[in-house]
Short mmCIF file of C-alpha atoms and ligand atoms in Angstrom, two decimals:
data_model
loop_
_atom_site.label_atom_id
_atom_site.label_comp_id
_atom_site.label_asym_id
_atom_site.label_seq_id
_atom_site.Cartn_x
_atom_site.Cartn_y
_atom_site.Cartn_z
CA MET A 1209 81.69 -57.13 62.73
CA ALA A 1210 83.13 -54.61 60.09
CA THR A 1211 80.20 -52.25 60.37
CA GLY A 1212 82.72 -49.14 60.56
CA LYS A 1213 84.33 -50.44 57.50
CA ALA A 1214 80.95 -50.75 55.72
CA LYS A 1215 80.07 -47.35 56.77
CA THR A 1216 83.17 -46.04 55.40
CA THR A 1217 82.57 -47.70 52.21
CA LYS A 1218 78.95 -46.50 52.17
CA ARG A 1219 80.09 -42.80 52.79
CA ARG A 1220 82.60 -43.31 50.00
CA THR A 1221 80.00 -44.73 47.56
CA LYS A 1222 77.58 -41.69 48.38
CA VAL A 1223 80.48 -39.17 47.74
CA MET A 1224 81.19 -41.10 44.51
CA ALA A 1225 77.45 -41.09 43.63
CA LYS A 1226 77.40 -37.30 44.30
CA LYS A 1227 80.35 -36.44 42.22
CA ALA A 1228 79.07 -38.61 39.41
CA ALA A 1229 75.53 -36.83 39.53
CA LYS A 1230 77.47 -33.53 39.57
CA LYS A 1231 79.33 -34.43 36.53
CA VAL A 1232 76.06 -35.49 34.63
CA LEU A 1233 74.74 -32.31 35.76
CA LYS A 1234 77.53 -30.22 34.40
CA SER A 1235 77.48 -32.19 31.06
CA LYS A 1236 73.96 -31.29 30.73
CA THR A 1237 74.55 -27.52 31.34
CA LYS A 1238 77.96 -25.93 31.09
CA VAL A 1239 80.36 -28.60 29.75
CA PRO A 1240 80.81 -28.87 26.05
CA ALA A 1241 79.72 -32.26 24.68
CA LYS A 1242 83.18 -33.27 23.63
CA LYS A 1243 84.80 -32.40 27.35
CA ALA A 1244 81.71 -34.17 28.95
CA ALA A 1245 82.44 -37.38 27.02
CA LYS A 1246 85.56 -37.61 28.93
CA VAL A 1247 83.92 -37.53 32.39
CA VAL A 1248 80.82 -39.53 31.78
CA SER A 1249 80.28 -42.26 28.99
CA ALA A 1250 77.69 -42.09 26.40
CA ASN A 1251 75.06 -43.98 28.67
CA GLY A 1252 75.34 -41.83 31.62
CA LEU A 1253 77.36 -44.00 33.59
CA PRO A 1254 80.34 -42.59 35.67
CA LYS A 1255 83.61 -43.27 34.13
CA PRO A 1256 85.18 -46.69 34.84
CA SER A 1257 86.68 -46.77 38.51
CA ALA A 1258 90.46 -46.76 38.48
CA LYS A 1259 90.47 -48.51 41.69
CA PRO A 1260 92.01 -52.10 42.05
CA TRP A 1261 89.45 -54.97 41.56
CA GLY A 1262 87.37 -55.54 44.65
CA GLN A 1263 88.32 -52.29 46.20
CA ALA A 1264 85.50 -50.10 44.67
CA GLY A 1265 83.01 -51.05 47.41
CA LYS A 1266 80.30 -54.04 46.98
CA ALA A 1267 77.56 -54.39 44.39
CA LEU A 1268 74.84 -53.48 46.92
CA ASP A 1269 76.46 -50.88 49.06
CA GLY A 1270 74.15 -48.31 50.03
CA VAL A 1271 70.90 -50.53 49.83
CA LYS A 1272 69.06 -50.76 53.06
CA VAL A 1273 67.00 -53.74 53.64
CA LEU A 1274 64.23 -54.02 56.29
CA ASP A 1275 64.39 -57.60 56.82
CA PHE A 1276 61.20 -58.95 58.30
CA THR A 1277 62.16 -62.49 57.45
CA HIS A 1278 62.12 -65.65 59.47
CA VAL A 1279 62.70 -69.53 58.98
CA GLN A 1280 64.47 -70.14 55.67
CA SER A 1281 63.05 -68.88 52.51
CA GLY A 1282 63.24 -65.02 53.21
CA PRO A 1283 66.46 -65.30 55.14
CA THR A 1284 68.08 -66.98 52.28
CA CYS A 1285 67.11 -63.95 50.18
CA THR A 1286 68.27 -61.20 52.64
CA GLN A 1287 71.49 -63.09 53.42
CA LEU A 1288 72.46 -63.02 49.76
CA LEU A 1289 71.76 -59.38 49.50
CA GLY A 1290 73.79 -58.98 52.73
CA TYR A 1291 76.80 -60.95 50.90
CA MET A 1292 76.54 -58.33 48.22
CA GLY A 1293 76.85 -55.34 50.61
CA ALA A 1294 73.27 -54.45 51.56
CA ASP A 1295 72.66 -53.25 54.91
CA CYS A 1296 70.12 -56.00 56.28
CA ILE A 1297 68.40 -54.80 59.31
CA LYS A 1298 66.50 -57.99 60.71
CA VAL A 1299 63.43 -57.23 62.56
CA GLU A 1300 62.66 -59.93 65.49
CA ARG A 1301 60.21 -60.25 68.13
CA PRO A 1302 61.58 -59.28 71.45
CA GLY A 1303 62.58 -62.16 73.54
CA VAL A 1304 61.62 -64.59 70.82
CA GLY A 1305 63.18 -63.69 67.55
CA ASP A 1306 63.39 -65.95 64.42
CA ILE A 1307 61.82 -69.23 65.47
CA THR A 1308 64.77 -71.02 64.11
CA ARG A 1309 67.19 -69.72 66.61
CA GLY A 1310 65.91 -72.28 68.89
CA GLN A 1311 65.12 -75.11 66.36
CA LEU A 1312 67.42 -78.21 66.00
CA ARG A 1313 69.64 -76.70 68.69
CA ASP A 1314 73.08 -78.60 69.09
CA ILE A 1315 74.40 -76.33 71.86
CA LYS A 1316 72.16 -75.70 74.71
CA GLY A 1317 71.09 -72.02 75.04
CA GLN A 1318 72.85 -70.99 71.85
CA ASP A 1319 71.51 -69.87 68.47
CA SER A 1320 71.04 -72.84 66.31
CA LEU A 1321 73.23 -73.69 63.06
CA TYR A 1322 69.87 -73.47 61.29
CA PHE A 1323 69.83 -69.69 62.43
CA THR A 1324 73.32 -68.86 62.11
CA MET A 1325 73.68 -70.26 58.76
CA LEU A 1326 71.09 -68.29 57.18
CA ASN A 1327 71.34 -64.96 58.67
CA GLY A 1328 74.95 -63.88 58.49
CA ASN A 1329 75.80 -60.46 57.41
CA LYS A 1330 72.73 -58.85 59.14
CA ARG A 1331 72.24 -56.64 62.00
CA SER A 1332 69.48 -57.74 64.57
CA ILE A 1333 66.90 -55.29 66.13
CA THR A 1334 63.93 -56.29 68.27
CA ILE A 1335 60.86 -54.74 67.91
CA ASP A 1336 57.42 -55.50 68.82
CA SER A 1337 55.40 -54.73 65.78
CA LYS A 1338 52.09 -54.63 67.49
CA ASN A 1339 53.36 -52.10 70.23
CA PRO A 1340 52.27 -48.56 69.39
CA LYS A 1341 55.98 -47.21 69.90
CA GLY A 1342 57.19 -50.32 67.96
CA LYS A 1343 54.94 -49.24 65.20
CA GLU A 1344 56.45 -45.85 65.28
CA ILE A 1345 59.95 -47.28 65.03
CA LEU A 1346 59.01 -49.34 62.12
CA GLU A 1347 57.50 -46.23 60.42
CA ARG A 1348 61.08 -44.60 60.65
CA LEU A 1349 62.56 -47.84 59.10
CA ILE A 1350 60.15 -47.90 56.37
CA LYS A 1351 61.22 -44.31 55.68
CA HIS A 1352 64.87 -45.16 55.89
CA CYS A 1353 65.01 -48.41 53.85
CA ASP A 1354 64.88 -49.29 50.17
CA VAL A 1355 63.38 -52.77 50.38
CA LEU A 1356 61.18 -54.62 52.89
CA VAL A 1357 61.51 -58.36 52.60
CA GLU A 1358 59.10 -60.74 54.23
CA ASN A 1359 57.74 -64.26 54.34
CA PHE A 1360 55.12 -64.14 56.99
CA ALA A 1361 51.88 -66.28 56.73
CA PRO A 1362 49.43 -64.55 54.09
CA GLY A 1363 47.85 -61.49 55.63
CA ALA A 1364 50.18 -61.23 58.69
CA LEU A 1365 52.00 -58.08 57.42
CA ASP A 1366 48.55 -56.50 56.89
CA ARG A 1367 47.47 -57.41 60.35
CA MET A 1368 50.50 -55.39 61.65
CA GLY A 1369 49.09 -52.48 59.93
CA LEU A 1370 51.93 -52.60 57.30
CA THR A 1371 49.86 -52.74 54.13
CA TRP A 1372 51.22 -51.99 50.81
CA GLU A 1373 49.12 -49.00 50.43
CA TYR A 1374 50.57 -47.72 54.02
CA ILE A 1375 54.13 -48.59 52.89
CA HIS A 1376 53.70 -46.98 49.64
CA LYS A 1377 52.53 -43.87 50.88
CA THR A 1378 54.98 -43.67 53.72
CA ASN A 1379 57.98 -44.29 51.31
CA PRO A 1380 56.95 -44.51 47.65
CA ARG A 1381 60.41 -45.71 46.85
CA MET A 1382 60.09 -48.75 48.90
CA ILE A 1383 60.32 -52.32 47.16
CA VAL A 1384 58.11 -54.77 49.13
CA ALA A 1385 59.25 -58.18 48.42
CA SER A 1386 57.40 -61.25 49.78
CA VAL A 1387 57.63 -65.11 49.60
CA LYS A 1388 54.35 -66.93 49.99
CA GLY A 1389 53.54 -70.49 49.68
CA PHE A 1390 51.02 -70.09 46.65
CA GLY A 1391 50.28 -67.21 44.26
CA PRO A 1392 46.67 -65.73 44.14
CA GLY A 1393 44.27 -68.41 43.70
CA PRO A 1394 42.63 -71.26 45.67
CA TYR A 1395 45.54 -71.88 48.01
CA GLU A 1396 46.66 -68.38 48.57
CA ASP A 1397 45.81 -68.18 52.36
CA CYS A 1398 47.73 -71.46 53.14
CA LYS A 1399 50.88 -71.60 55.24
CA VAL A 1400 53.51 -73.50 53.30
CA TYR A 1401 56.83 -75.08 54.38
CA GLU A 1402 59.58 -76.54 52.19
CA ASN A 1403 58.18 -80.02 51.56
CA VAL A 1404 54.56 -78.54 50.88
CA ALA A 1405 56.25 -76.68 48.06
CA GLN A 1406 58.23 -79.54 46.72
CA CYS A 1407 54.94 -81.59 46.47
CA ALA A 1408 52.74 -78.74 45.07
CA GLY A 1409 55.41 -77.64 42.60
CA GLY A 1410 55.63 -80.94 40.77
CA ALA A 1411 59.09 -81.90 42.16
CA ALA A 1412 58.02 -84.73 44.37
CA SER A 1413 55.78 -86.50 41.96
CA THR A 1414 58.80 -86.73 39.73
CA THR A 1415 61.39 -87.77 42.05
CA GLY A 1416 62.06 -91.26 43.46
CA PHE A 1417 61.91 -94.79 41.69
CA ARG A 1418 59.04 -95.69 39.59
CA ASP A 1419 58.07 -98.51 42.09
CA GLY A 1420 58.08 -96.38 45.06
CA PRO A 1421 56.29 -93.36 46.58
CA PRO A 1422 56.99 -89.72 45.55
CA LEU A 1423 60.19 -88.34 47.31
CA VAL A 1424 61.18 -85.06 48.49
CA THR A 1425 64.91 -83.84 47.83
CA GLY A 1426 67.30 -82.69 50.54
CA ALA A 1427 68.07 -79.59 48.46
CA GLN A 1428 65.85 -77.10 49.73
CA ILE A 1429 64.43 -75.92 46.55
CA GLY A 1430 61.09 -74.57 47.97
CA ASP A 1431 62.69 -72.42 50.63
CA SER A 1432 66.15 -71.65 49.64
CA GLY A 1433 65.22 -71.89 46.01
CA THR A 1434 62.29 -69.26 46.41
CA GLY A 1435 64.60 -66.82 48.40
CA LEU A 1436 66.93 -66.94 45.33
CA HIS A 1437 64.20 -66.08 42.97
CA LEU A 1438 63.00 -63.23 45.45
CA ALA A 1439 66.85 -61.85 45.63
CA PHE A 1440 66.59 -61.75 41.76
CA GLY A 1441 63.40 -60.07 41.73
CA ILE A 1442 64.43 -57.38 44.40
CA VAL A 1443 67.58 -56.55 42.37
CA CYS A 1444 65.45 -56.10 39.20
CA ALA A 1445 63.15 -53.70 40.99
CA LEU A 1446 66.06 -51.83 42.38
CA TYR A 1447 67.32 -51.34 38.82
CA GLN A 1448 63.78 -50.37 37.58
CA ARG A 1449 63.47 -47.79 40.54
CA GLN A 1450 66.64 -46.07 39.01
CA ARG A 1451 64.33 -45.26 36.07
CA THR A 1452 60.78 -44.85 37.61
CA GLY A 1453 61.74 -43.52 41.06
CA ARG A 1454 59.09 -45.80 42.66
CA GLY A 1455 59.19 -48.97 44.43
CA GLN A 1456 57.04 -51.87 43.61
CA LYS A 1457 55.71 -55.24 45.03
CA VAL A 1458 57.85 -58.32 44.35
CA LEU A 1459 56.12 -61.72 44.90
CA CYS A 1460 57.38 -65.08 44.69
CA ALA A 1461 55.34 -67.97 45.41
CA MET A 1462 57.20 -71.23 46.50
CA GLN A 1463 55.04 -73.38 44.18
CA ASP A 1464 56.31 -71.23 41.36
CA GLY A 1465 59.72 -71.28 42.46
CA VAL A 1466 59.92 -75.03 42.59
CA LEU A 1467 58.07 -75.45 39.26
CA ASN A 1468 60.61 -73.16 37.62
CA LEU A 1469 63.29 -75.42 39.01
CA ALA A 1470 61.23 -78.43 37.63
CA ARG A 1471 60.59 -77.11 34.43
CA VAL A 1472 62.15 -79.96 32.50
CA LYS A 1473 59.42 -82.26 33.89
CA LEU A 1474 56.94 -79.79 32.39
CA ARG A 1475 58.79 -80.32 29.29
CA ASP A 1476 58.65 -84.08 29.39
CA GLN A 1477 54.86 -83.87 30.17
CA GLN A 1478 54.33 -82.18 26.89
CA ARG A 1479 56.56 -84.53 25.02
CA LEU A 1480 54.72 -87.54 26.65
CA ALA A 1481 51.61 -86.52 24.76
CA ARG A 1482 53.63 -87.35 21.58
CA GLY A 1483 55.10 -90.76 22.46
CA PRO A 1484 57.10 -92.46 25.10
CA LEU A 1485 60.23 -90.79 26.88
CA SER A 1486 62.96 -92.79 25.31
CA GLU A 1487 65.70 -91.58 27.51
CA TYR A 1488 63.90 -92.83 30.63
CA SER A 1489 65.08 -96.06 31.50
CA GLN A 1490 61.49 -97.53 31.89
CA TYR A 1491 61.35 -97.26 28.18
CA GLY A 1492 64.19 -99.70 27.73
CA GLU A 1493 62.75 -102.06 30.20
CA GLY A 1494 59.36 -101.97 28.22
CA VAL A 1495 57.35 -100.57 30.96
CA PRO A 1496 54.58 -98.51 29.55
CA PHE A 1497 54.05 -94.80 30.34
CA GLY A 1498 51.02 -93.51 32.20
CA LYS A 1499 49.39 -90.14 31.61
CA ALA A 1500 51.73 -88.11 33.73
CA VAL A 1501 55.57 -87.87 33.79
CA PRO A 1502 56.82 -90.89 35.94
CA ARG A 1503 59.31 -90.75 38.46
CA ALA A 1504 62.77 -91.44 36.81
CA GLY A 1505 65.05 -92.70 39.60
CA ASN A 1506 68.64 -91.72 38.81
CA ASP A 1507 68.10 -91.26 35.02
CA SER A 1508 69.41 -88.06 33.83
CA GLY A 1509 67.11 -85.26 33.07
CA GLY A 1510 68.61 -84.13 29.65
CA GLY A 1511 69.39 -86.13 26.49
CA GLN A 1512 72.58 -87.88 27.87
CA PRO A 1513 71.78 -91.16 29.62
CA GLY A 1514 73.21 -91.27 32.95
CA TRP A 1515 72.91 -93.41 36.17
CA ILE A 1516 74.26 -93.75 39.77
CA LEU A 1517 76.92 -96.63 39.74
CA LYS A 1518 78.69 -98.48 42.71
CA CYS A 1519 82.29 -97.96 43.24
CA LYS A 1520 84.99 -99.61 45.45
CA GLY A 1521 83.99 -99.91 49.06
CA TRP A 1522 79.95 -99.55 48.25
CA GLU A 1523 79.40 -102.49 50.79
CA THR A 1524 80.35 -100.40 53.66
CA ASP A 1525 80.51 -96.93 52.56
CA PRO A 1526 76.96 -95.48 51.75
CA ASP A 1527 78.41 -92.79 49.39
CA ALA A 1528 80.95 -94.94 47.44
CA TYR A 1529 78.87 -94.14 44.32
CA ILE A 1530 79.38 -92.12 41.20
CA TYR A 1531 77.30 -90.48 38.67
CA PHE A 1532 78.36 -91.77 35.21
CA ILE A 1533 77.12 -90.10 31.87
CA THR A 1534 77.46 -92.05 28.65
CA GLN A 1535 77.67 -88.87 26.64
CA ALA A 1536 77.58 -89.83 23.08
CA PRO A 1537 80.99 -88.00 21.90
CA VAL A 1538 82.88 -90.05 24.27
CA TRP A 1539 81.21 -93.50 23.66
CA GLY A 1540 84.52 -94.80 22.11
CA PRO A 1541 86.54 -94.16 25.29
CA ILE A 1542 83.88 -95.41 27.42
CA CYS A 1543 83.92 -98.82 25.65
CA ASP A 1544 87.75 -99.03 25.78
CA LEU A 1545 87.85 -98.21 29.60
CA ILE A 1546 85.20 -100.94 30.52
CA GLY A 1547 86.87 -103.45 28.31
CA LYS A 1548 84.04 -103.46 25.53
CA PRO A 1549 85.90 -102.20 22.59
CA GLU A 1550 83.47 -104.16 20.15
CA TRP A 1551 80.69 -101.99 21.37
CA LYS A 1552 82.03 -99.23 19.43
CA THR A 1553 81.18 -100.97 16.24
CA ASP A 1554 78.35 -103.34 17.17
CA PRO A 1555 75.21 -101.99 15.74
CA ASP A 1556 73.25 -102.83 19.01
CA TYR A 1557 75.62 -100.37 20.88
CA ALA A 1558 77.34 -98.17 18.35
CA THR A 1559 74.60 -95.18 18.24
CA PRO A 1560 72.65 -93.49 21.02
CA PRO A 1561 69.16 -94.69 19.75
CA ALA A 1562 70.51 -98.26 19.68
CA ARG A 1563 71.57 -97.86 23.11
CA LEU A 1564 68.39 -96.57 24.57
CA PRO A 1565 66.66 -100.05 24.82
CA ARG A 1566 69.85 -101.31 26.51
CA LEU A 1567 70.62 -98.86 29.08
CA ARG A 1568 70.12 -100.98 32.02
CA HIS A 1569 72.68 -103.76 30.75
CA ILE A 1570 74.92 -100.95 29.64
CA PHE A 1571 75.11 -99.37 33.09
CA ASP A 1572 75.39 -102.62 34.77
CA THR A 1573 78.40 -103.36 32.60
CA ILE A 1574 80.03 -100.05 33.39
CA GLU A 1575 79.45 -100.75 37.04
CA GLY A 1576 81.28 -103.83 36.78
CA TRP A 1577 84.47 -101.51 35.97
CA THR A 1578 83.57 -98.66 38.40
CA LYS A 1579 83.24 -101.30 41.37
CA THR A 1580 87.05 -101.93 41.01
CA LYS A 1581 87.90 -98.32 41.56
CA SER A 1582 87.28 -95.78 44.24
CA LYS A 1583 84.93 -92.91 43.06
CA PHE A 1584 87.83 -90.54 42.86
CA GLU A 1585 89.81 -92.99 40.93
CA VAL A 1586 86.93 -93.29 38.48
CA MET A 1587 86.65 -89.45 38.24
CA ASN A 1588 90.53 -89.01 37.75
CA ILE A 1589 90.52 -91.63 34.90
CA CYS A 1590 87.46 -90.53 33.30
CA ASN A 1591 88.26 -86.78 33.34
CA GLU A 1592 91.46 -87.72 31.07
CA TYR A 1593 88.88 -88.81 28.43
CA ASP A 1594 86.47 -85.91 29.08
CA ILE A 1595 83.70 -88.41 30.21
CA PRO A 1596 81.45 -86.53 32.49
CA VAL A 1597 81.29 -88.14 35.77
CA GLY A 1598 80.34 -87.04 39.43
CA PRO A 1599 81.37 -88.60 42.68
CA ILE A 1600 78.81 -88.82 45.34
CA LEU A 1601 80.16 -86.38 47.94
CA SER A 1602 79.04 -86.83 51.53
CA MET A 1603 78.48 -83.67 53.64
CA LYS A 1604 81.38 -84.73 55.44
CA GLU A 1605 83.69 -84.75 52.21
CA ILE A 1606 82.19 -81.37 51.28
CA ALA A 1607 82.81 -79.82 54.76
CA GLU A 1608 86.74 -80.78 54.57
CA GLU A 1609 87.13 -80.13 50.82
CA LYS A 1610 89.95 -77.64 50.52
CA SER A 1611 89.14 -76.26 47.30
CA LEU A 1612 85.61 -75.14 48.64
CA ARG A 1613 87.20 -73.40 51.57
CA ASP A 1614 89.85 -71.76 49.16
CA THR A 1615 87.08 -70.29 47.10
CA GLY A 1616 85.05 -69.02 50.01
CA THR A 1617 82.01 -71.47 49.45
CA VAL A 1618 82.44 -73.08 52.65
CA VAL A 1619 83.52 -70.65 55.38
CA GLU A 1620 84.38 -70.97 59.00
CA VAL A 1621 82.86 -68.05 61.19
CA ASP A 1622 83.42 -67.37 64.77
CA HIS A 1623 80.47 -66.76 66.90
CA PRO A 1624 80.65 -65.38 70.64
CA GLY A 1625 78.06 -67.98 71.92
CA ARG A 1626 78.78 -70.96 70.00
CA GLY A 1627 82.42 -70.60 68.80
CA LYS A 1628 83.34 -71.74 65.28
CA TYR A 1629 80.98 -72.97 62.76
CA LEU A 1630 80.86 -73.69 59.17
CA THR A 1631 78.49 -71.93 56.60
CA VAL A 1632 78.00 -71.70 53.10
CA GLY A 1633 79.43 -68.38 51.76
CA ASN A 1634 78.34 -66.59 48.58
CA PRO A 1635 77.76 -69.16 45.91
CA VAL A 1636 77.93 -65.99 43.31
CA LYS A 1637 81.50 -64.91 42.91
CA MET A 1638 82.18 -61.43 41.38
CA SER A 1639 85.38 -59.94 40.58
CA ASP A 1640 84.59 -56.41 41.77
CA SER A 1641 82.41 -57.26 44.83
CA ILE A 1642 84.12 -59.51 47.13
CA THR A 1643 82.14 -60.98 49.81
CA GLU A 1644 83.26 -61.05 53.48
CA VAL A 1645 81.12 -63.47 55.57
CA LYS A 1646 80.26 -62.20 58.97
CA ARG A 1647 78.62 -64.17 61.70
CA SER A 1648 74.83 -64.08 62.36
CA PRO A 1649 73.77 -61.37 65.02
CA LEU A 1650 72.75 -62.28 68.65
CA LEU A 1651 69.08 -61.52 69.14
CA GLY A 1652 68.67 -57.70 69.41
CA GLU A 1653 72.54 -57.14 69.33
CA HIS A 1654 72.03 -53.92 67.05
CA THR A 1655 68.77 -52.58 68.63
CA GLU A 1656 70.32 -49.63 70.29
CA GLU A 1657 72.96 -48.87 67.48
CA ILE A 1658 70.06 -49.05 64.91
CA LEU A 1659 67.74 -46.76 66.98
CA THR A 1660 70.52 -44.06 67.77
CA LYS A 1661 72.76 -44.14 64.67
CA VAL A 1662 70.25 -45.10 61.89
CA LEU A 1663 67.15 -43.73 63.03
CA GLY A 1664 68.40 -40.77 64.97
CA TYR A 1665 66.54 -41.33 68.28
CA SER A 1666 68.19 -39.24 71.15
CA ALA A 1667 69.07 -40.81 74.55
CA LYS A 1668 65.91 -39.38 76.09
CA GLU A 1669 63.83 -40.98 73.28
CA LEU A 1670 65.64 -44.27 73.87
CA ALA A 1671 64.95 -44.54 77.38
CA GLU A 1672 61.28 -43.85 76.61
CA ILE A 1673 61.20 -46.67 74.18
CA LYS A 1674 62.99 -48.98 76.53
CA ILE A 1675 60.02 -48.59 79.06
CA SER A 1676 57.46 -48.73 76.29
CA GLY A 1677 57.85 -52.65 75.78
CA ALA A 1678 58.64 -51.84 72.11
CA ILE A 1679 61.95 -53.48 72.17
CA THR A 1680 61.86 -55.67 75.20
CA PRO A 1681 60.07 -59.12 75.77
CA PRO A 1682 56.80 -59.04 77.43
CA GLU A 1683 56.84 -60.03 81.10
CA LYS A 1684 56.25 -63.60 80.46
CA PRO A 1685 58.58 -64.33 77.44
CA ALA A 1686 57.46 -66.80 74.97
CA LYS A 1687 59.47 -69.73 74.72
CA ALA A 1688 61.97 -69.74 71.76
CA GLU A 1689 62.93 -73.54 72.39
CA ALA A 1690 61.22 -75.67 69.92
CA ALA A 1691 61.00 -79.34 69.81
C1 COA B 2154 56.57 -70.33 57.53
C2 COA B 2154 55.15 -70.19 58.21
C3 COA B 2154 54.38 -71.38 57.84
C4 COA B 2154 55.38 -69.86 59.63
O1 COA B 2154 54.03 -69.69 60.21
P1 COA B 2154 54.08 -69.22 61.81
O2 COA B 2154 55.30 -69.71 62.38
O3 COA B 2154 52.84 -69.48 62.20
O4 COA B 2154 54.38 -67.59 61.58
P2 COA B 2154 53.41 -66.37 60.82
O5 COA B 2154 54.16 -65.99 59.64
O6 COA B 2154 52.13 -66.84 60.76
O7 COA B 2154 53.62 -65.13 61.89
C5 COA B 2154 53.31 -65.46 63.27
C6 COA B 2154 52.71 -64.17 64.06
O8 COA B 2154 54.04 -63.52 64.61
C7 COA B 2154 53.67 -62.23 64.51
N1 COA B 2154 55.03 -61.55 64.47
C8 COA B 2154 56.22 -61.84 63.76
N2 COA B 2154 57.09 -60.90 64.06
C9 COA B 2154 56.46 -60.06 65.05
C10 COA B 2154 57.04 -58.98 65.68
N3 COA B 2154 58.27 -58.55 65.56
N4 COA B 2154 56.24 -58.33 66.55
C11 COA B 2154 55.12 -58.88 66.84
N5 COA B 2154 54.44 -59.77 66.21
C12 COA B 2154 55.26 -60.56 65.34
C13 COA B 2154 52.99 -62.10 63.10
O9 COA B 2154 52.33 -60.95 63.23
C14 COA B 2154 52.23 -63.20 63.26
O10 COA B 2154 50.98 -62.96 63.99
P3 COA B 2154 49.31 -62.81 63.49
O11 COA B 2154 49.22 -64.36 63.01
O12 COA B 2154 48.59 -62.84 64.68
O13 COA B 2154 49.20 -61.90 62.60
C15 COA B 2154 54.45 -68.92 57.50
O14 COA B 2154 55.17 -67.74 57.89
C16 COA B 2154 54.26 -68.81 56.06
O15 COA B 2154 53.55 -69.68 55.35
N6 COA B 2154 55.10 -68.01 55.44
C17 COA B 2154 55.07 -67.89 53.86
C18 COA B 2154 55.75 -69.08 53.24
C19 COA B 2154 57.11 -69.33 53.55
O16 COA B 2154 58.10 -68.62 53.61
N7 COA B 2154 57.55 -70.51 53.90
C20 COA B 2154 58.64 -71.11 54.13
C21 COA B 2154 59.16 -70.91 55.55
S1 COA B 2154 60.81 -71.35 55.27
#
């Protein structure tokens, strides 16, 4: 772990910030306006760093996060903040930790991939938040940190005594960011997991095939999607705090996050009131629309019709498919490639509106061609003509894809307990804030380090804390291993 390095960077950032502040002060007092313009720009920013790109620290260097998250939504958010350089101090229950440490375990007794892949770039401290000494430690952490992130069930933080009023009084600069299943309203007290949010946010009713039940998607749009939204809210609140000097509450409801990602379907709901949705294949098939947006199978969500087509080997390889988009500007090359040059001028096929009632037949014909080639051959050929296509990549192919390793999107990390594992690195690439992906912490790995070096407890106080039960498991430890 590059904690020392991070600290040096932090110290440097602090010094730089102090210097910049001094310069601003100077410019206000003694330095004549013309000279001041040389040291600070007109908008008060320090002058552009002369350091090489990527060596001027990280975007969120100096931001301290009290990470009270668990499972997936909250940890996604704080891991992203950690990737950007924030110091994420993850508070876990002594002896138990984040429930996901023990969920879906693939190696007996070791932190699961569920946990390790969502908790990199964090430090772990164990604190029993209901123990009086534990509460005292938490108070110090609240004073020390800039952001508290949590995704407990509704009311759980208040039951710990950590109400907004208490936190705001203790540290008026603290940003308190929460994920909840639902926003204020009839369901606000409900506990929510991924698929509940996918259903309540409108995604499930619009996913799947028309003649089948609603479907959830494998992409964790409820959990990880909402974590992403929350990270955005936190960074905005940090920015606003620069002006106001005070923190605020940031709330992301999973239902809202899913709906935001499914907004094209709310678009279609409103279009439906004015007539059938002509780009849905059911339009071409003459199937009437009901009152709500239907499931659209693999229809494209935009104005360019698309579908998933079989490629060579589909009989034995479940992922030998390609997504094929019949984008209007490349209709000519598509016709030539699939051996239907006459469709370029045939009035039944030549224009997008003429094609809409015939999409099934068109895609069947294109599939006759894609079935003769592997998905990568189809992709290579189509790319030459700017025809947008996407091979259906299996997770095995993604794990082995060299270009994803090269960009740091898929990263191999070494863990003292479980050895090497793959994780998803920072999907956001910044030219001056380079992400180093660090392994997830062991349960309580940094407890003493945080108590002494961050919160300033003396050796004597540490000894007292140790016997208080605030950082150690109760006598009969709760079971971490879940089914
Ligand atoms: C995800 C969720 C359903 C899990 O529910 P859960 O496993 O029952 O966990 P809870 O959040 O209710 O917390 C359980 C208890 O642990 C306690 N706890 C957690 N950390 C603790 C600590 N360090 N010390 C002492 N107690 C602790 C909480 O105080 C709570 O106790 P209480 O109910 O007596 O007040 C729920 O947290 C939730 O709905 N979260 C919001 C939505 C969300 O993020 N969902 C997606 C998760 S990926």
